[in-house]
Amino acid sequence: MATITTGIDAISFYTSRYFLDLKTLAEARGTDFNKYYTGLGQEKMAIPPPDEDIITMAANAALPIIEENDLEDLELLLFATESGVDQSKAAGLFVHGLLNLPKRCRVVELKEACYGATVGLQMAMGMVQRNPKAKALVIGADIARYELASPGEPTQGCGAVAMLVSANPRILAIDPEAGLFSDDVMDFWRPNYRDQAVVDGKYSTRVYLNALGETWKQYSERSGRGYADLARFCYHLPFTKIAVKAQERLAKINGVDLSTDEAEILVTDGLRYNRITGNSYTASLYVGLNSLLDQCVEDLSGKRIGLYSYGSGCVAEYFSGVVQPGYREHIRAAAHRAMLENRTELTFQQYEDIFNLSFPTDGGDHKFAQYRTGSYRLAGVSQHKRMYEKAT
Ligand code: HMG
């Protein structure tokens, strides 16, 4: 069977309008802010206001794609998240309703920590291979939460990325070869009764880097490509410093002599957004891809990008894609820049107050105050039903 070129035809990123500067956090926690700025490579973390959740972020990310593309042939909506709001109903159905998407469409929620959106992308491409006229919307959206004053606290954040998957994509044609790795480990997890993750931080970082080696090995064997065939590298970004370490590890595996400065050049454009928004779990790798495509001064047309996806627990995948000529006409660099420049800084007290808010569970009618959001907001909850509305 002939292989059809498939991949990302449109891509859009959304994050909260509020952030906490990690200098503020460092001061409150009695830590040298350089530990966060330099040691972790994180400057700011996006904090969702009480009327923002994964569904509003997902709908806000997907809206421009819906407005700018004909989605009559949309047959699949995959919503990857580890911040699910319901044990039964797929989060994607709320988005499907808010965006008035075609009814003849499959809608499913996917979960495997930060890896979920990558399997979504692969499944969507499989569907397009079978029916090249069909399109799929793959969304990753998450809110990263760790206990207050824990080592994970400066690596929180939130965001959503929506990707339209089609045949003959205008932005990134994804290569068919991938390297895979799964292992039953307890590096990071969140039992159903908790709303903050439990993490063995240092161990998780070792597992992440080890899985990179495993996936790369299979990717390079299957594709016949080596380190030099890739022009830039994107990584899952729990904190951006890990990408520099990962790049150094990849160079070492391939016997390439690489200074830290050289490693930084290969990854740096892909880190700019995550450095000021923080971890967004499933969305994180694709926030990094947006950052690379939007921020790289060099024209990446025809260049091959390496992508490393990692989800704790763990599942990892190494894959690649070729940036399509003319991609700059289809990315949303100006909109992303405007969104990131137009955010409100929180005080430490405001951050802690938002963190400590608990979601009403009494089945009563609760209306939520209006904060700054994108086009959709969580208006409240009534009789255990989340109520969404267009933000005014
Ligand atoms: P920690 O114990 O706070 O930090 O934990 P540290 O003491 O290891 O310091 C961090 C770095 O800052 C070190 O650099 C220090 O040297 C440096 P390194 O030695 O590693 O190169 N440092 C300084 N630098 C400059 N000036 C200073 C200074 N002080 C120290 N004054 C950790 C860090 C990442 C473990 C913690 O934040 C954590 O647990 N985070 C959450 C877990 C995580 O992000 N894991 C990453 C891999 S797992 C993953 O990616 C999956 C995930 O996204 C979840 C999912 O899949 O759903 C998390």
XYZ file of C-alpha atoms and ligand atoms in Angstrom:
450
model
C 0.000 0.000 0.000
C 1.418 3.394 -0.990
C 2.203 5.630 1.978
C 0.490 8.990 1.971
C 2.274 11.987 3.479
C 0.497 12.863 6.708
C 1.175 15.220 9.577
C 0.359 18.598 11.068
C -1.638 20.840 8.758
C -2.414 23.555 11.333
C -1.218 24.126 14.896
C -2.275 26.552 17.613
C -1.216 27.106 21.215
C -3.108 28.659 24.131
C -2.128 29.357 27.705
C -3.571 31.206 30.687
C -3.578 35.008 30.787
C -1.959 34.847 34.262
C 1.536 33.906 35.386
C 3.744 33.829 38.459
C 7.334 34.997 38.072
C 9.663 32.405 39.601
C 11.621 35.254 41.221
C 8.478 35.860 43.302
C 8.249 32.169 44.139
C 11.958 31.993 44.987
C 11.652 34.931 47.374
C 8.661 33.376 49.146
C 10.387 30.000 49.433
C 13.753 31.439 50.528
C 15.517 30.051 47.435
C 18.069 31.699 45.152
C 16.034 32.510 42.014
C 19.007 31.402 39.879
C 18.157 27.847 40.844
C 14.912 28.260 38.897
C 16.086 30.634 36.148
C 19.390 28.861 35.436
C 19.267 25.491 37.218
C 15.830 24.536 35.839
C 15.689 26.996 32.938
C 12.272 28.320 34.022
C 11.363 32.002 34.467
C 7.574 32.102 34.710
C 4.766 29.634 35.154
C 1.281 30.032 33.715
C -1.471 29.763 36.321
C -5.079 29.133 35.276
C -7.684 31.415 36.928
C -10.727 29.718 38.529
C -12.800 30.029 35.333
C -10.205 28.299 33.128
C -9.771 24.518 32.871
C -8.444 22.026 30.319
C -11.638 22.352 28.302
C -11.574 26.132 27.987
C -7.849 26.003 27.173
C -8.448 23.302 24.552
C -11.366 25.175 22.968
C -9.368 28.409 22.976
C -6.423 26.649 21.299
C -8.614 24.981 18.679
C -10.822 28.000 17.838
C -8.478 29.649 15.285
C -8.063 26.307 13.493
C -11.824 25.910 13.292
C -12.245 29.478 12.046
C -9.576 29.215 9.362
C -10.161 25.713 7.966
C -12.948 23.759 6.364
C -13.632 20.978 8.854
C -16.509 19.288 7.090
C -14.360 16.136 6.819
C -13.370 16.113 10.491
C -13.883 12.497 11.592
C -11.850 12.294 14.762
C -11.240 14.451 17.821
C -8.648 13.074 20.225
C -8.180 14.963 23.469
C -5.075 13.937 25.412
C -4.928 14.983 29.040
C -3.966 13.838 32.506
C -6.100 16.597 34.108
C -9.418 14.992 33.121
C -12.593 16.499 34.600
C -14.810 13.418 34.352
C -14.260 9.678 34.773
C -16.758 8.814 32.020
C -17.462 11.629 29.584
C -14.607 12.505 27.223
C -13.322 16.060 27.685
C -13.318 16.368 23.892
C -17.130 16.268 23.827
C -17.329 19.615 25.639
C -14.915 21.044 23.058
C -16.883 19.399 20.236
C -20.019 21.146 21.500
C -18.431 24.534 22.155
C -16.892 24.608 18.669
C -19.965 23.180 16.967
C -17.981 20.431 15.224
C -19.534 17.907 12.809
C -21.673 15.259 14.506
C -20.291 12.486 12.249
C -17.085 12.366 14.213
C -15.357 10.071 16.764
C -14.497 11.823 20.039
C -12.272 10.141 22.617
C -10.068 11.116 25.566
C -6.555 9.659 25.805
C -4.346 9.307 28.856
C -0.732 8.379 29.369
C 0.804 11.229 31.352
C 2.650 13.653 29.047
C 2.784 11.151 26.179
C -0.951 11.177 25.324
C -0.917 13.755 22.519
C 1.810 11.846 20.675
C -0.193 8.622 20.495
C -3.102 10.857 19.441
C -1.040 12.195 16.562
C -0.003 8.681 15.497
C -3.581 7.342 15.681
C -4.886 10.323 13.731
C -2.277 9.780 11.018
C -3.294 6.102 10.843
C -6.883 7.170 10.196
C -5.798 9.610 7.473
C -3.696 6.872 5.834
C -6.881 4.798 5.551
C -9.021 7.672 4.352
C -6.903 10.543 2.980
C -9.904 12.875 2.731
C -10.545 12.654 6.466
C -9.154 15.122 9.010
C -8.522 14.803 12.717
C -8.148 17.291 15.519
C -5.625 16.273 18.172
C -5.583 18.352 21.338
C -3.274 18.152 24.330
C -4.202 20.260 27.367
C -3.058 20.067 30.960
C -2.548 21.864 34.235
C 0.647 20.822 36.033
C 0.207 20.847 39.826
C 2.608 19.779 42.561
C 2.366 20.354 46.307
C 3.112 23.859 47.554
C 6.723 24.267 48.682
C 7.728 20.906 47.136
C 10.679 20.549 44.681
C 8.157 20.178 41.855
C 6.458 23.509 42.640
C 8.588 25.657 40.261
C 7.863 23.206 37.422
C 4.101 23.846 37.326
C 2.333 25.546 34.415
C -0.555 25.050 32.004
C -1.415 25.158 28.343
C -3.101 23.547 25.368
C -2.079 22.795 21.805
C -4.499 21.918 19.019
C -3.271 20.243 15.831
C -5.147 19.540 12.645
C -3.928 16.276 11.106
C -4.404 15.682 7.389
C -2.897 14.264 4.221
C -0.368 16.556 2.496
C 0.031 18.745 5.607
C 1.095 22.380 5.258
C 3.349 22.543 8.342
C 5.065 19.284 9.339
C 5.090 15.997 7.382
C 5.717 13.322 9.989
C 8.048 10.455 9.079
C 6.599 6.936 9.361
C 9.477 5.588 11.475
C 9.419 5.899 15.262
C 11.330 4.461 18.206
C 9.190 3.197 21.090
C 9.783 2.417 24.761
C 7.418 1.486 27.598
C 8.233 0.408 31.143
C 6.099 0.057 34.291
C 7.815 2.550 36.630
C 6.643 4.834 39.451
C 8.434 8.093 38.673
C 5.386 10.376 38.653
C 1.707 9.564 39.172
C -1.544 11.019 40.481
C -4.027 8.694 42.212
C -7.692 9.534 41.502
C -8.189 10.989 44.993
C -5.436 13.608 44.584
C -5.354 16.827 42.586
C -1.572 17.203 42.850
C 0.940 14.804 41.337
C 3.250 12.611 43.413
C 6.752 12.515 41.993
C 10.170 11.015 42.566
C 11.789 13.960 40.796
C 15.426 12.939 40.375
C 14.443 9.379 39.444
C 11.949 10.711 36.864
C 14.703 12.700 35.212
C 16.914 9.605 34.976
C 14.064 7.540 33.489
C 13.348 10.336 30.969
C 16.965 10.387 29.780
C 17.289 6.597 29.723
C 14.115 6.268 27.619
C 15.549 8.841 25.208
C 18.474 6.475 24.516
C 16.146 3.487 24.056
C 13.781 5.268 21.649
C 16.578 6.885 19.670
C 18.205 3.486 19.112
C 15.074 2.041 17.519
C 14.292 5.248 15.616
C 17.742 5.382 14.026
C 17.744 1.638 13.230
C 14.322 1.825 11.572
C 14.882 5.063 9.673
C 18.576 4.676 8.835
C 18.972 8.302 9.932
C 21.673 9.568 12.224
C 22.159 12.570 14.474
C 23.366 14.774 11.593
C 20.153 14.221 9.619
C 18.193 16.314 12.100
C 18.419 20.109 11.933
C 16.697 20.932 15.232
C 15.472 18.969 18.237
C 12.272 19.294 20.257
C 11.769 17.609 23.617
C 9.037 17.061 26.131
C 9.750 19.952 28.504
C 8.941 19.483 32.190
C 11.532 22.265 32.609
C 13.653 23.583 29.780
C 17.081 22.709 31.196
C 16.282 19.056 30.604
C 16.425 19.648 26.832
C 20.064 20.728 27.038
C 20.900 17.618 29.080
C 18.941 15.452 26.645
C 20.742 16.973 23.666
C 24.106 16.299 25.307
C 23.003 12.717 25.987
C 21.908 12.234 22.359
C 25.199 13.609 21.068
C 27.138 11.276 23.390
C 25.126 8.220 22.285
C 25.997 9.127 18.700
C 29.672 9.742 19.427
C 29.318 13.454 18.599
C 31.556 15.863 20.477
C 29.212 18.691 21.540
C 29.782 21.630 23.856
C 26.913 22.877 26.060
C 26.759 26.038 23.913
C 26.347 23.952 20.763
C 23.646 21.842 22.442
C 21.797 25.032 23.411
C 21.802 26.338 19.824
C 20.101 23.159 18.591
C 17.277 23.364 21.117
C 16.983 27.000 22.183
C 14.215 28.301 19.883
C 12.066 25.394 20.980
C 12.409 26.383 24.634
C 11.312 30.027 24.524
C 7.586 29.523 25.157
C 7.963 26.781 27.768
C 10.489 28.875 29.702
C 7.733 31.410 30.392
C 4.703 29.113 30.623
C 6.043 26.032 32.466
C 5.108 22.402 32.115
C 1.834 21.720 30.320
C 2.263 17.924 30.397
C 0.641 16.505 27.196
C 0.868 19.849 25.413
C 4.454 20.554 26.400
C 6.348 18.956 23.472
C 3.992 20.675 21.044
C 4.274 24.044 22.782
C 7.996 23.546 22.141
C 7.310 22.742 18.473
C 5.220 25.923 18.177
C 8.041 27.844 19.790
C 10.607 26.479 17.342
C 8.470 27.138 14.257
C 7.464 30.638 15.439
C 10.794 31.797 16.815
C 13.489 30.322 14.565
C 14.898 33.098 12.387
C 16.283 30.576 9.923
C 13.798 29.302 7.363
C 13.232 25.676 8.387
C 11.546 24.643 5.102
C 12.714 21.172 4.097
C 14.548 20.667 7.391
C 13.992 17.555 9.494
C 13.103 18.073 13.177
C 13.606 15.391 15.840
C 10.848 15.060 18.446
C 11.119 13.248 21.771
C 7.898 12.539 23.641
C 7.997 11.262 27.221
C 5.153 10.454 29.602
C 5.841 9.262 33.115
C 4.844 5.812 34.077
C 6.345 5.482 31.401
C 5.933 5.605 27.611
C 8.384 7.365 25.306
C 8.666 7.820 21.562
C 11.275 9.288 19.239
C 10.022 10.455 15.872
C 10.696 13.148 13.310
C 9.079 15.344 10.721
C 10.014 17.522 7.775
C 9.004 21.183 7.881
C 6.993 22.012 4.769
C 7.864 24.821 2.350
C 5.591 27.812 2.995
C 4.967 26.757 6.623
C 5.415 30.347 7.788
C 2.177 31.370 6.112
C 0.281 28.859 8.268
C 1.813 29.161 11.723
C 0.393 31.600 14.301
C 3.558 33.340 15.455
C 2.028 36.824 15.791
C -1.035 35.591 17.712
C 1.116 33.517 20.062
C 3.433 36.477 20.685
C 0.498 38.800 21.406
C -1.014 36.272 23.839
C 2.259 35.808 25.740
C 3.010 39.523 25.900
C -0.458 40.362 27.186
C -0.494 38.388 30.436
C -1.134 39.552 33.985
C 1.426 38.875 36.692
C 0.105 37.382 39.945
C 1.338 38.228 43.412
C 2.448 35.327 45.571
C -0.723 35.643 47.658
C -2.937 35.527 44.564
C -1.058 32.440 43.349
C -1.543 30.613 46.658
C -5.210 31.650 46.858
C -5.893 30.257 43.376
C -3.931 27.099 44.181
C -5.954 26.474 47.350
C -9.390 26.981 45.765
C -11.353 23.764 45.728
C -13.857 22.866 43.040
C -17.463 22.676 44.360
C -18.600 19.068 44.742
C -21.945 19.542 46.541
C -24.152 19.409 43.432
C -25.394 22.970 44.048
C -25.430 25.911 41.640
C -22.146 27.840 41.620
C -21.276 30.748 39.347
C -17.596 31.583 38.871
C -16.299 35.148 38.784
C -15.006 36.299 35.405
C -11.235 36.542 35.013
C -9.246 37.171 31.847
C -9.520 34.199 29.488
C -9.677 33.498 25.775
C -12.998 33.210 23.939
C -14.377 30.484 26.225
C -14.654 30.340 30.005
C -15.976 28.036 32.701
C -19.043 29.914 33.925
C -19.765 27.623 36.857
C -21.069 24.253 37.892
C -24.683 23.303 38.388
C -25.935 19.926 39.609
C -22.511 18.423 38.929
C -22.503 19.772 35.338
C -19.751 22.084 34.172
C -21.240 25.126 32.447
C -19.194 26.802 29.721
C -19.881 30.051 27.910
C -18.413 32.521 25.429
C -16.345 35.062 27.358
C -17.529 38.637 26.941
P 15.378 19.978 43.062
O 15.756 19.002 44.075
O 14.633 21.134 43.534
O 16.540 20.638 42.297
O 14.571 19.157 41.955
P 18.128 20.355 42.285
O 18.679 20.549 43.629
O 18.422 19.079 41.553
O 18.526 21.605 41.403
C 18.086 21.696 40.087
C 19.235 22.248 39.272
O 19.480 23.585 39.690
C 20.566 21.502 39.474
O 21.213 21.474 38.213
C 21.336 22.397 40.441
O 22.730 22.260 40.325
C 20.862 23.763 39.969
P 21.845 20.092 37.662
O 22.837 19.672 38.656
O 20.660 19.117 37.570
O 22.366 20.483 36.326
N 20.998 24.816 40.972
C 21.376 26.067 40.705
N 21.746 26.660 39.547
C 22.073 27.993 39.597
N 22.060 28.730 40.744
C 21.706 28.162 41.908
C 21.344 26.784 41.924
N 20.946 25.929 42.890
C 20.733 24.731 42.294
N 21.695 28.893 43.022
C 13.429 18.533 39.993
C 14.513 19.406 40.569
C 13.345 18.697 38.497
C 13.706 17.058 40.312
C 12.077 18.972 40.663
O 11.749 20.265 40.242
C 10.910 18.065 40.353
O 10.671 17.069 41.029
N 10.107 18.401 39.280
C 8.963 17.601 38.870
C 9.369 16.321 38.158
C 9.982 16.548 36.793
O 9.852 17.608 36.216
N 10.625 15.479 36.242
C 11.222 15.567 34.918
C 11.259 14.230 34.198
S 9.701 13.348 34.277
C 8.713 14.124 33.067
O 9.181 14.865 32.282
C 7.246 13.816 33.102
C 6.374 14.906 33.680
O 6.246 15.974 32.755
C 5.003 14.334 34.044
C 4.215 13.552 32.994
O 4.729 12.765 32.215
O 2.991 13.709 33.046
C 6.933 15.469 34.956
